PDB file of C-alpha atoms and ligand atoms in Angstrom:
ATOM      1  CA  UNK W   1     -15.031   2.015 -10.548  1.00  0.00           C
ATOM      2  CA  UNK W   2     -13.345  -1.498 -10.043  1.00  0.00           C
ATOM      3  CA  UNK W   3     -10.229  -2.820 -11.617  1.00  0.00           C
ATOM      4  CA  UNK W   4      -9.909  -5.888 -10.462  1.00  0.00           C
ATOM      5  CA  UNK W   5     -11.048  -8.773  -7.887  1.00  0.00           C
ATOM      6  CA  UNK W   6      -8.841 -11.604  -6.769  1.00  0.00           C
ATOM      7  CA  UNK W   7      -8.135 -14.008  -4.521  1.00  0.00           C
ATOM      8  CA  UNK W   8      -4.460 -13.919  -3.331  1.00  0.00           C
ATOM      9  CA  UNK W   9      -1.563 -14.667  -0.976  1.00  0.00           C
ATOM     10  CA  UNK W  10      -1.127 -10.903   0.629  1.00  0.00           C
ATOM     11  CA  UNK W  11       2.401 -10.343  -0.297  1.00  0.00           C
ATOM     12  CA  UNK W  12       2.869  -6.922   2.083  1.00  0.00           C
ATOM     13  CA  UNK W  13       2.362  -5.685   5.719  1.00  0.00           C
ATOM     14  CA  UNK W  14       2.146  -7.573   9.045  1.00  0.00           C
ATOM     15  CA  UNK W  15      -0.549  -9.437   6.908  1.00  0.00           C
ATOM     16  CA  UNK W  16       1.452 -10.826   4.882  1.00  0.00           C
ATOM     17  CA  UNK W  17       1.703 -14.978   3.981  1.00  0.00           C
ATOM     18  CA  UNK W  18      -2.073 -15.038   4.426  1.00  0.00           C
ATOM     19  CA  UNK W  19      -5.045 -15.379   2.444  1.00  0.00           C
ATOM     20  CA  UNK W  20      -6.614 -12.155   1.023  1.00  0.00           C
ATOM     21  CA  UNK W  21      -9.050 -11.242  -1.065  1.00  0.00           C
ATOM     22  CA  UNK W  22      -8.366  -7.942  -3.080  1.00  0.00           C
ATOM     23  CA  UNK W  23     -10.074  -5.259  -4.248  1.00  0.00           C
ATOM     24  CA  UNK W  24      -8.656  -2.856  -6.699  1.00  0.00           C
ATOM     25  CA  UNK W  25     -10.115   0.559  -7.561  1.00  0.00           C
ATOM     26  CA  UNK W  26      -9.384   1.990 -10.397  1.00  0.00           C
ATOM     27  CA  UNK W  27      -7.439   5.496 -10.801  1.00  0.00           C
ATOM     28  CA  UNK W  28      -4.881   7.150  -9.510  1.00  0.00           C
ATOM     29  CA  UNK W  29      -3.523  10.698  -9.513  1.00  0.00           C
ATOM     30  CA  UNK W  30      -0.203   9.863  -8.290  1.00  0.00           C
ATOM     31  CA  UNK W  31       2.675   9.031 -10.720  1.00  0.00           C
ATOM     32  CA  UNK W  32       5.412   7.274  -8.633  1.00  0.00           C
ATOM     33  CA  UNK W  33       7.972   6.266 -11.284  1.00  0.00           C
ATOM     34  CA  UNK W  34       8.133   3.015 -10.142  1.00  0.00           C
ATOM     35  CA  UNK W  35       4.452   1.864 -10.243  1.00  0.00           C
ATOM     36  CA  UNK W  36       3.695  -1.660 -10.982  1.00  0.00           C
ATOM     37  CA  UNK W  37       0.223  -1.235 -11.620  1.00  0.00           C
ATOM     38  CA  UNK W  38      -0.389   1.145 -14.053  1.00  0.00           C
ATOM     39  CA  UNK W  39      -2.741  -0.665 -15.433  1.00  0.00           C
ATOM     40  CA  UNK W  40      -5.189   0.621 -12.591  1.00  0.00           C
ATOM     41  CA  UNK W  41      -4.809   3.606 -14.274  1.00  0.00           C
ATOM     42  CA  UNK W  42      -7.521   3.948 -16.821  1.00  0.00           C
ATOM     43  CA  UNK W  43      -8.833   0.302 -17.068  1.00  0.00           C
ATOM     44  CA  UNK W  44     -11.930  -0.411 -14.768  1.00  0.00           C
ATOM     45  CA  UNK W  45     -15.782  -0.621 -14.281  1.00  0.00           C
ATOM     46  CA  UNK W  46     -18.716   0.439 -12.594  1.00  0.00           C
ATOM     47  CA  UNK W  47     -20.139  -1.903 -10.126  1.00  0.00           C
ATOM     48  CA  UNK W  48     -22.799  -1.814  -7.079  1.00  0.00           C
ATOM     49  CA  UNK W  49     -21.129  -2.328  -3.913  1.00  0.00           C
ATOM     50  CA  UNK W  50     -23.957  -4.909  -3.173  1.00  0.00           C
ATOM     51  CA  UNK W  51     -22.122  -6.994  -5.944  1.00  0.00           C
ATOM     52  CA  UNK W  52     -18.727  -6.222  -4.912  1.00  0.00           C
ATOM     53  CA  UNK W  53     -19.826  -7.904  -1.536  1.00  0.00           C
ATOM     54  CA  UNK W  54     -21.118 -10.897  -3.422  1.00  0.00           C
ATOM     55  CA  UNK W  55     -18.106 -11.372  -5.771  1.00  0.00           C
ATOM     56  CA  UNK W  56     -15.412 -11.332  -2.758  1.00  0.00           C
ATOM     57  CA  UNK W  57     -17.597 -14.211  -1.067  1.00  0.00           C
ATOM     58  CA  UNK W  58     -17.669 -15.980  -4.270  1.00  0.00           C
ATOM     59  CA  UNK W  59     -14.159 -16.070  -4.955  1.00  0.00           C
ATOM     60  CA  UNK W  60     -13.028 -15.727  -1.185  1.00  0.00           C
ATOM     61  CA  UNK W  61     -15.323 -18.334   0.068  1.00  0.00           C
ATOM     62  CA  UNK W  62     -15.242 -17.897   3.781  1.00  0.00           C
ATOM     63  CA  UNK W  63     -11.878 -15.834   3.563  1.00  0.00           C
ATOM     64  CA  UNK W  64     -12.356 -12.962   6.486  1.00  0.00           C
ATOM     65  CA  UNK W  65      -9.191 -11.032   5.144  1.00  0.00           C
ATOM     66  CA  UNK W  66      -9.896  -8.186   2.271  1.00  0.00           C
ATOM     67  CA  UNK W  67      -7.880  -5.567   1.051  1.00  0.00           C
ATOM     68  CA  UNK W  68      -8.988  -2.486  -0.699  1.00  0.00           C
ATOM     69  CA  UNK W  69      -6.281  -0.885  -3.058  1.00  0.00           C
ATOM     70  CA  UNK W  70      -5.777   0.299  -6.100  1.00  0.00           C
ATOM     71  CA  UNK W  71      -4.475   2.671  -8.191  1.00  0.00           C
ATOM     72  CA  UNK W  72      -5.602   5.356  -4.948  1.00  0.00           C
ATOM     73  CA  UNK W  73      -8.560   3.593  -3.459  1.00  0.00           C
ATOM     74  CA  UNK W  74      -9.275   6.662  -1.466  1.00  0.00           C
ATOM     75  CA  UNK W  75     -10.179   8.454  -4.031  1.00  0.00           C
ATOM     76  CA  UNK W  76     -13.757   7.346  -4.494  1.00  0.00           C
ATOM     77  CA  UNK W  77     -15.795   8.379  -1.599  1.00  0.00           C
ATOM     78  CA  UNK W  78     -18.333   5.053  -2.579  1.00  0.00           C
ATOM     79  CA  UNK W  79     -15.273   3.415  -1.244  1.00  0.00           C
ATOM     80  CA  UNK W  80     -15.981   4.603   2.555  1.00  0.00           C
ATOM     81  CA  UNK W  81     -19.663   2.851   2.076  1.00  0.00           C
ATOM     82  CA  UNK W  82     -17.566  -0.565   0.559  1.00  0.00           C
ATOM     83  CA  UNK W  83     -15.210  -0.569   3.676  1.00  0.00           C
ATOM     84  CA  UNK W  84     -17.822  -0.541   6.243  1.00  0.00           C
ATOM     85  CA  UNK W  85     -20.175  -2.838   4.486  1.00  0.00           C
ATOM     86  CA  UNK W  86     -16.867  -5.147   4.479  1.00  0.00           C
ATOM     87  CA  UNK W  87     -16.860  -4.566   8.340  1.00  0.00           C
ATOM     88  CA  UNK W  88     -20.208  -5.397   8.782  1.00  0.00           C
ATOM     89  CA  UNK W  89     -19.927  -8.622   7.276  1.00  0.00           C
ATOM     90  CA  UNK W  90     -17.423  -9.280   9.750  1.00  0.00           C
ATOM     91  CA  UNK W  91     -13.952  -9.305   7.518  1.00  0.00           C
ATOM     92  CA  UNK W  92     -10.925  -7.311   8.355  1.00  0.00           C
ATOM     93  CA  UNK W  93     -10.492  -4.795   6.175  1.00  0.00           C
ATOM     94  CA  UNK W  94      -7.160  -3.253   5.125  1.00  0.00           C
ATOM     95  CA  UNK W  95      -6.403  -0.282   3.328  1.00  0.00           C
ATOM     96  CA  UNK W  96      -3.784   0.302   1.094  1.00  0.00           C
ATOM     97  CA  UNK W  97      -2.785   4.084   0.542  1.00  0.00           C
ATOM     98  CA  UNK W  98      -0.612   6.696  -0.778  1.00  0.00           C
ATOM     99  CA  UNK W  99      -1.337   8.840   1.993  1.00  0.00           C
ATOM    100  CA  UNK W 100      -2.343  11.661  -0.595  1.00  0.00           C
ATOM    101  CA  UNK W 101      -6.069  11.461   0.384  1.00  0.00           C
ATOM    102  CA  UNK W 102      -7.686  12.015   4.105  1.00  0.00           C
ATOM    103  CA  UNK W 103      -7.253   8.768   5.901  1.00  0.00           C
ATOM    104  CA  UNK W 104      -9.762   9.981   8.861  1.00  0.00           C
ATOM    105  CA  UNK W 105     -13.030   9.516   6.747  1.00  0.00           C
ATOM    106  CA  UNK W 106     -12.409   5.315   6.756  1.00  0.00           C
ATOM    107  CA  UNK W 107     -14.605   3.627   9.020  1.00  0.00           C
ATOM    108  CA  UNK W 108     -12.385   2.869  12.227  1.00  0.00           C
ATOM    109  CA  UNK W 109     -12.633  -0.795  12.063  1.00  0.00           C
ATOM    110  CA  UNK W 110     -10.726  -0.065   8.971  1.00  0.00           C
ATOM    111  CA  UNK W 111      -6.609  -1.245   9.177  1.00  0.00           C
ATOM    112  CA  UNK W 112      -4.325   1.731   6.923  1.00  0.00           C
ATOM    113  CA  UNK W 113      -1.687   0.997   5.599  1.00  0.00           C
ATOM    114  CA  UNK W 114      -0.155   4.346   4.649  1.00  0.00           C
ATOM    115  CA  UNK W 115       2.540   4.646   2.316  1.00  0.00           C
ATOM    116  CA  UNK W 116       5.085   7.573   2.808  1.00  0.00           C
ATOM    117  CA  UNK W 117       6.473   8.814  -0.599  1.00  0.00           C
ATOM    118  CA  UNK W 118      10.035   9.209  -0.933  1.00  0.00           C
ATOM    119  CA  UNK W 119      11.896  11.656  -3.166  1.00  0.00           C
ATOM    120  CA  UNK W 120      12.791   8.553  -5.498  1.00  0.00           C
ATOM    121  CA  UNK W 121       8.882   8.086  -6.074  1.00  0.00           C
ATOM    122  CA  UNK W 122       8.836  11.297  -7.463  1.00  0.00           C
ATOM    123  CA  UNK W 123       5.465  12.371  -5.655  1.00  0.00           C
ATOM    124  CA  UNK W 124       6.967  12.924  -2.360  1.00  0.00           C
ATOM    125  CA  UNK W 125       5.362  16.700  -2.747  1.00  0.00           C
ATOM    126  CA  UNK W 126       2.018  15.085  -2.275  1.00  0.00           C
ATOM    127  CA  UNK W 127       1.971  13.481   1.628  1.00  0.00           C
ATOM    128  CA  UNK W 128      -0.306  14.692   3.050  1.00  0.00           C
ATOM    129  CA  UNK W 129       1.684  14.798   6.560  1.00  0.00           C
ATOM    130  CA  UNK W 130      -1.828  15.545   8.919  1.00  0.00           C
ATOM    131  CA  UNK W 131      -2.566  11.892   8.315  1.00  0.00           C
ATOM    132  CA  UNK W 132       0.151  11.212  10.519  1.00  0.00           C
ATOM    133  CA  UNK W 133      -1.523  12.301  14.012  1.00  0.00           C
ATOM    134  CA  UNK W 134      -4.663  10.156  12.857  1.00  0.00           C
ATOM    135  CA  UNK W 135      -2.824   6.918  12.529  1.00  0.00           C
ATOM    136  CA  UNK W 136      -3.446   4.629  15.442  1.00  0.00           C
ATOM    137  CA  UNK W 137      -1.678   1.161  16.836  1.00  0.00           C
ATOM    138  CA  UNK W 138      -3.754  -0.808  14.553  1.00  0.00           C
ATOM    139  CA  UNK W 139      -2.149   1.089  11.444  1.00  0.00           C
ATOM    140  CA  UNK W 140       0.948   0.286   9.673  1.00  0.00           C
ATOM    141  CA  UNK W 141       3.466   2.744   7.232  1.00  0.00           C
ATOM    142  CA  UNK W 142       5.076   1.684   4.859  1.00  0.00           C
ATOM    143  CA  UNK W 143       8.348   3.907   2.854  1.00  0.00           C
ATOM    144  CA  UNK W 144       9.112   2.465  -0.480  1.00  0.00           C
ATOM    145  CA  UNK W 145      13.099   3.026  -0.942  1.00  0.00           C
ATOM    146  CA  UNK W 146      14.570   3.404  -4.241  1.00  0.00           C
ATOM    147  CA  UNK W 147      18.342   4.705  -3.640  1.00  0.00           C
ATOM    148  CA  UNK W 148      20.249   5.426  -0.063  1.00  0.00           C
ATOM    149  CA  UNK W 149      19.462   9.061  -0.472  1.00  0.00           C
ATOM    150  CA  UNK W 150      15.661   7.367   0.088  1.00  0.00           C
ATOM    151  CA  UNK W 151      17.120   5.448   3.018  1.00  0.00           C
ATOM    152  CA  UNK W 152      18.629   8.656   4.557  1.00  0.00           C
ATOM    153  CA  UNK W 153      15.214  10.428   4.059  1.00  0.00           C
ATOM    154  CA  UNK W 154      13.055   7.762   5.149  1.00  0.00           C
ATOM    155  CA  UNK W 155      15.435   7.426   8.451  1.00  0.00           C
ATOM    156  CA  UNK W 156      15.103  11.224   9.425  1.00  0.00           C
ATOM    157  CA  UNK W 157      11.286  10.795   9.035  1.00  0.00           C
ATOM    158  CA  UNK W 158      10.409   7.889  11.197  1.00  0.00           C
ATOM    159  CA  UNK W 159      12.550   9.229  13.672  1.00  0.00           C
ATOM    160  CA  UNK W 160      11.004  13.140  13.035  1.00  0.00           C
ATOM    161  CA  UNK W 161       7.658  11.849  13.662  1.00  0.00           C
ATOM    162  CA  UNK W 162       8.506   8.660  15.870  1.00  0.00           C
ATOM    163  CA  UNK W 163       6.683   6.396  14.032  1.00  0.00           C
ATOM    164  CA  UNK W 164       7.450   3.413  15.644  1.00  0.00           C
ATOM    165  CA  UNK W 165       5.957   4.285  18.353  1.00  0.00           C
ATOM    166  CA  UNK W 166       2.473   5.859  17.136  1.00  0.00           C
ATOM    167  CA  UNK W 167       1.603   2.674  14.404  1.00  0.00           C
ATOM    168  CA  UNK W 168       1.942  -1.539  14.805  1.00  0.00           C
ATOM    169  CA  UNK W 169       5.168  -1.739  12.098  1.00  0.00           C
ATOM    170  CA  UNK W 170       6.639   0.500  10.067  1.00  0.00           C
ATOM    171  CA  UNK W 171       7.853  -1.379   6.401  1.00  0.00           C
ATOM    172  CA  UNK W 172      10.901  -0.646   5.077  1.00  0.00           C
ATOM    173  CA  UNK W 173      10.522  -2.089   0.923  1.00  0.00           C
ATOM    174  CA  UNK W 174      12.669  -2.034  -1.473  1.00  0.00           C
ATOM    175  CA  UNK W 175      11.811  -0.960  -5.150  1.00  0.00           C
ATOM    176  CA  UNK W 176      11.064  -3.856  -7.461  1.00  0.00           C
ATOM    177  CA  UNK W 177      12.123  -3.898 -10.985  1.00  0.00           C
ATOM    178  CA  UNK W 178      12.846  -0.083 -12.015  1.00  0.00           C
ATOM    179  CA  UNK W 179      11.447  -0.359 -15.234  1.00  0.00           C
ATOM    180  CA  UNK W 180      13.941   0.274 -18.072  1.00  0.00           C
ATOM    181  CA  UNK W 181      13.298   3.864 -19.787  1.00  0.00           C
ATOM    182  CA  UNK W 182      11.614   5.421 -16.675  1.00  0.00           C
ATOM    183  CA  UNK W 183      12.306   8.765 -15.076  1.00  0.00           C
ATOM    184  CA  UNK W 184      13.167   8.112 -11.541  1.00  0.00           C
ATOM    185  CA  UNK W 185      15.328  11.037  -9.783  1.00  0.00           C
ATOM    186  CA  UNK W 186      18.078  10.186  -7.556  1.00  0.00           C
ATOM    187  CA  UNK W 187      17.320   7.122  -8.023  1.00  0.00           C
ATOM    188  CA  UNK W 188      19.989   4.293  -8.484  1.00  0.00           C
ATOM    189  CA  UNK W 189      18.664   1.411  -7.755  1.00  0.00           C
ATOM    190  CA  UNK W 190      18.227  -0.818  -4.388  1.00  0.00           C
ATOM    191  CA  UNK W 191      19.193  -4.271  -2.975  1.00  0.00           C
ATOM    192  CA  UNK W 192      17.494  -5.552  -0.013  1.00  0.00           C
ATOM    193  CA  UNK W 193      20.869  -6.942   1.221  1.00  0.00           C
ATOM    194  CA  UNK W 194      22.073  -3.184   1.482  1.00  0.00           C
ATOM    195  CA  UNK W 195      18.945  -2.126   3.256  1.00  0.00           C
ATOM    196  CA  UNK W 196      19.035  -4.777   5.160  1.00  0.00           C
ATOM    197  CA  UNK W 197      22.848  -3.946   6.113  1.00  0.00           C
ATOM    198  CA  UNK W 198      21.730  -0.673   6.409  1.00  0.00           C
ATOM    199  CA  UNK W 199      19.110  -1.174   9.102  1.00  0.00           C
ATOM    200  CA  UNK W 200      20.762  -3.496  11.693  1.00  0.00           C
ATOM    201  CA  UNK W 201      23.789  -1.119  11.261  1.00  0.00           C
ATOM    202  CA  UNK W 202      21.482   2.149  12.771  1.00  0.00           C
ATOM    203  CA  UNK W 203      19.329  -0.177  14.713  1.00  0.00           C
ATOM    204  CA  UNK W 204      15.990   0.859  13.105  1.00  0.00           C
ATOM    205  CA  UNK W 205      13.278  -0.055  14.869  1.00  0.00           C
ATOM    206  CA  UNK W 206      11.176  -1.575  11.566  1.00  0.00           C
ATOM    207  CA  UNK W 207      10.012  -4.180   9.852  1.00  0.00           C
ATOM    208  CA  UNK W 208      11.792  -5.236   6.381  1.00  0.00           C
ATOM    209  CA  UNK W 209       9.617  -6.380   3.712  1.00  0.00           C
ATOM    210  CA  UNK W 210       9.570  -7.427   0.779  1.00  0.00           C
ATOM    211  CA  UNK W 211       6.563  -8.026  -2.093  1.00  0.00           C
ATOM    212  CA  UNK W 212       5.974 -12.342  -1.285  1.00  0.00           C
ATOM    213  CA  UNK W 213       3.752 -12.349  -4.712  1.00  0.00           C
ATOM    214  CA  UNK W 214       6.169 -11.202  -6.689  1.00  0.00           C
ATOM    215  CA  UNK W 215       8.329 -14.013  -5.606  1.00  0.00           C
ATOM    216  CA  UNK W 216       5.726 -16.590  -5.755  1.00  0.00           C
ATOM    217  CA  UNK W 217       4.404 -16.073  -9.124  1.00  0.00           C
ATOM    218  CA  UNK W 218       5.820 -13.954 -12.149  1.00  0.00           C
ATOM    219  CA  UNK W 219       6.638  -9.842 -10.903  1.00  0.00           C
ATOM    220  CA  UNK W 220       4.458  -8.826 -14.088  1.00  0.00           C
ATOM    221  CA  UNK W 221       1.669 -11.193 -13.176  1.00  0.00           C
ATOM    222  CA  UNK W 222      -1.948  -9.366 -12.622  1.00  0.00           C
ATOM    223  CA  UNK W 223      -4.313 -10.355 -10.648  1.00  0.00           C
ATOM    224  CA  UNK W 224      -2.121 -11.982  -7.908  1.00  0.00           C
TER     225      UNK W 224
HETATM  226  C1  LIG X 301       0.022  -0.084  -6.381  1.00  0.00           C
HETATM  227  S1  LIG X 301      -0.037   0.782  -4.846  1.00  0.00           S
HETATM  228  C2  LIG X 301      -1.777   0.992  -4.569  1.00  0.00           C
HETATM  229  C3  LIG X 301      -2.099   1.754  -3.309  1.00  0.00           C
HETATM  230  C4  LIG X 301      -1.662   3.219  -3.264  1.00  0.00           C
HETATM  231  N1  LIG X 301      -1.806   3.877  -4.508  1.00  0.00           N
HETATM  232  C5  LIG X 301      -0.239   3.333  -2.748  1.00  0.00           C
HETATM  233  O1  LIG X 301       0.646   3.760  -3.499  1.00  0.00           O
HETATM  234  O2  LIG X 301      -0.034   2.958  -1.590  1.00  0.00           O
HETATM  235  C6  LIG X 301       0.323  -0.515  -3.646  1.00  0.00           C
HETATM  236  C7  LIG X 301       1.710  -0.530  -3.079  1.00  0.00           C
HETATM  237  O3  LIG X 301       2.609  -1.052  -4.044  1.00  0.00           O
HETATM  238  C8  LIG X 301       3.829  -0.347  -3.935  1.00  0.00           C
HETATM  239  N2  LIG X 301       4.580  -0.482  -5.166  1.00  0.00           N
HETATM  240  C9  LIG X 301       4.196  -0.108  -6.408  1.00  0.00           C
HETATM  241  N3  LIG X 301       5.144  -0.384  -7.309  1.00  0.00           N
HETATM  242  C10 LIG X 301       6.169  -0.969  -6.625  1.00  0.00           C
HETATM  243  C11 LIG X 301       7.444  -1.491  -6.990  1.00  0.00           C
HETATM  244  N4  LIG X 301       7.869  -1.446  -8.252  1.00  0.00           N
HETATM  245  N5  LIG X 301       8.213  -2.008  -6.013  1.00  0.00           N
HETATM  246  C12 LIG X 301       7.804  -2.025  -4.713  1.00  0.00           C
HETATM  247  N6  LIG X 301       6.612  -1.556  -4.301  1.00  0.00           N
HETATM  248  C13 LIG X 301       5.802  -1.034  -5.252  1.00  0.00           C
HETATM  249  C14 LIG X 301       3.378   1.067  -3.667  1.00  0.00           C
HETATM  250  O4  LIG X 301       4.417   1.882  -3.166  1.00  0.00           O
HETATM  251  C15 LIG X 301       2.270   0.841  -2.673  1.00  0.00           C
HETATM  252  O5  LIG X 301       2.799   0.768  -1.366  1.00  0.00           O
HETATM  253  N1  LIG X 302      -0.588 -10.547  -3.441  1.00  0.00           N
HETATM  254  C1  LIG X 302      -0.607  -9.226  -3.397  1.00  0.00           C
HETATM  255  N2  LIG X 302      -0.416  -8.597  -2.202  1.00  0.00           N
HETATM  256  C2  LIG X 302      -0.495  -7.238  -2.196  1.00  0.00           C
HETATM  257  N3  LIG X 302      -0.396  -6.418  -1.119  1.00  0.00           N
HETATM  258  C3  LIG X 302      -0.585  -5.148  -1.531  1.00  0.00           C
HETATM  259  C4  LIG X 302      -0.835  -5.140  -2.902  1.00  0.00           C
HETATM  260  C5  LIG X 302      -1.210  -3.919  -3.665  1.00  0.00           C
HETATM  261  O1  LIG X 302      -1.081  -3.876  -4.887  1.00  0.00           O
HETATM  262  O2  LIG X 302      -1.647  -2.948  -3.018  1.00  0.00           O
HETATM  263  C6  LIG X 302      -0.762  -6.468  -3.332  1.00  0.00           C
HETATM  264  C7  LIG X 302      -0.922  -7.142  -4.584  1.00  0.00           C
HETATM  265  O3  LIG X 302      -1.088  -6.559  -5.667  1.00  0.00           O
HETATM  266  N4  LIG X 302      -0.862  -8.512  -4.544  1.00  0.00           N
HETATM  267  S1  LIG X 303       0.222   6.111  -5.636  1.00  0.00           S
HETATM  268 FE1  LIG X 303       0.158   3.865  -5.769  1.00  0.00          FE
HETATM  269  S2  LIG X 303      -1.104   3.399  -7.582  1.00  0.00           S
HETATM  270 FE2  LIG X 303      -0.608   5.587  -7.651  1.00  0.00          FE
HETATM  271  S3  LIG X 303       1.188   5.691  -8.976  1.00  0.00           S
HETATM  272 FE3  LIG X 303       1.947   5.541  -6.863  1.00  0.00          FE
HETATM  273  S4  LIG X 303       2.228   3.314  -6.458  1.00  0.00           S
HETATM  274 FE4  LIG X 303       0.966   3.541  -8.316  1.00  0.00          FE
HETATM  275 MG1  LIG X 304       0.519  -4.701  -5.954  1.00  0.00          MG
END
């Protein structure tokens, strides 16, 4: 089932600043507090991965950068059949993932991009930590920080499980736009100029980022 397909700047990752064409599957059984795309939740439709092929051509023209994300786009197992198809046709394919599914049945021209799940997500119960040994130098993480207590977390497991060493970047983001009403525990809040304070003070060997989109066009905006 398919959410969404657009044509975008990629906003996150190593990748980002470049054209990307996006894929969104739909559903998710994950419930970080802060998601902005709930609407991946429930809303979607069937299609025939021969016409998912076609539509990212159509729209991408001869774009050779897709990303397939969702709601949890590892979910689906038609997905694994979608990703190499993608490969075949000679794109690069990223994957964007909570880290809650098995990451070793993607194809391995396929690029993960693993997202860790702090305490301030509320789902940090669900990594699935053996995805950690299967990550390779063409993989990134990425740790989604909604309070210093996340910081302090996030710190102890990069260094735990040296992940700058086993992956190409590890992301350090900051939460955008808590949204008001929202259960988020332990969570206060996050500026990227304290995070950003915060890393050169303990020399951190990663890779700030923050969500380009979001500043490009407006932070409730779908389909960009
Ligand atoms: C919508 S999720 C889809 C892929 C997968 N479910 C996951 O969580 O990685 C894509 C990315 O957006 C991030 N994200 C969602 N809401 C965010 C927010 N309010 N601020 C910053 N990042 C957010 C997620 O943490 C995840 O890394
Ligand atoms: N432009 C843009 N870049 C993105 N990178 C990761 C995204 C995602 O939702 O997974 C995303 C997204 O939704 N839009
Ligand atoms: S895992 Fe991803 S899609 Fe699912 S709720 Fe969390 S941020 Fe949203
Ligand atoms: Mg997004």
């Amino acid at each position: 089932m398919i959410n969404e397909i657009f044509y975008s700047i990629q906003g996150e990752s190593t990748w980002a600043g470049l054209p990307c064409v996006f894929v969104r599957l739909m559903g998710c059984h994950l419930r970080c507090g802060y998601c902005d795309t709930e609407y991946a939740f429930h809303e979607g439709k069937r299609w025939a991965v021969d016409d998912v092929l076609a539509e990212v051509e159509r729209i991408g023209g001869g774009c050779s950068l897709v990303e397939v994300t969702g709601g949890e786009p590892l979910l689906q197992p038609s997905v694994h059949e979608l990703m190499r198809r993608l490969c075949d046709a000679g794109k690069t394919v990223l994957v964007e993932t909570s880290g809650a599914c098995d990451i070793a049945a993607c194809d391995e021209r396929v690029i993960r991009i693993m997202d860790l799940k702090t305490p301030g997500s509320g789902e940090v119960e669900r990594n699935r930590w053996s995805n950690i040994e299967q990550l390779t130098q063409r993989d990134e993480v990425k740790l989604v920080l909604t309070s210093r207590e996340d910081y302090a977390w996030a710190r102890q497991v990069i260094a735990e499980h040296r992940l700058p060493e086993r992956v190409k970047a590890v992301l350090l983001s900051a939460v955008h736009e808590i949204p008001p009403g929202r259960e988020l525990p332990g969570a206060t809040g996050l500026s990227l100029r304290d995070l950003a304070a915060w890393v050169l003070e303990d020399g951190l060997a990663v890779r700030l980022q923050t969500q380009l989109h979001k500043l490009i066009w407006d932070p409730a905006a779908r389909g960009v």
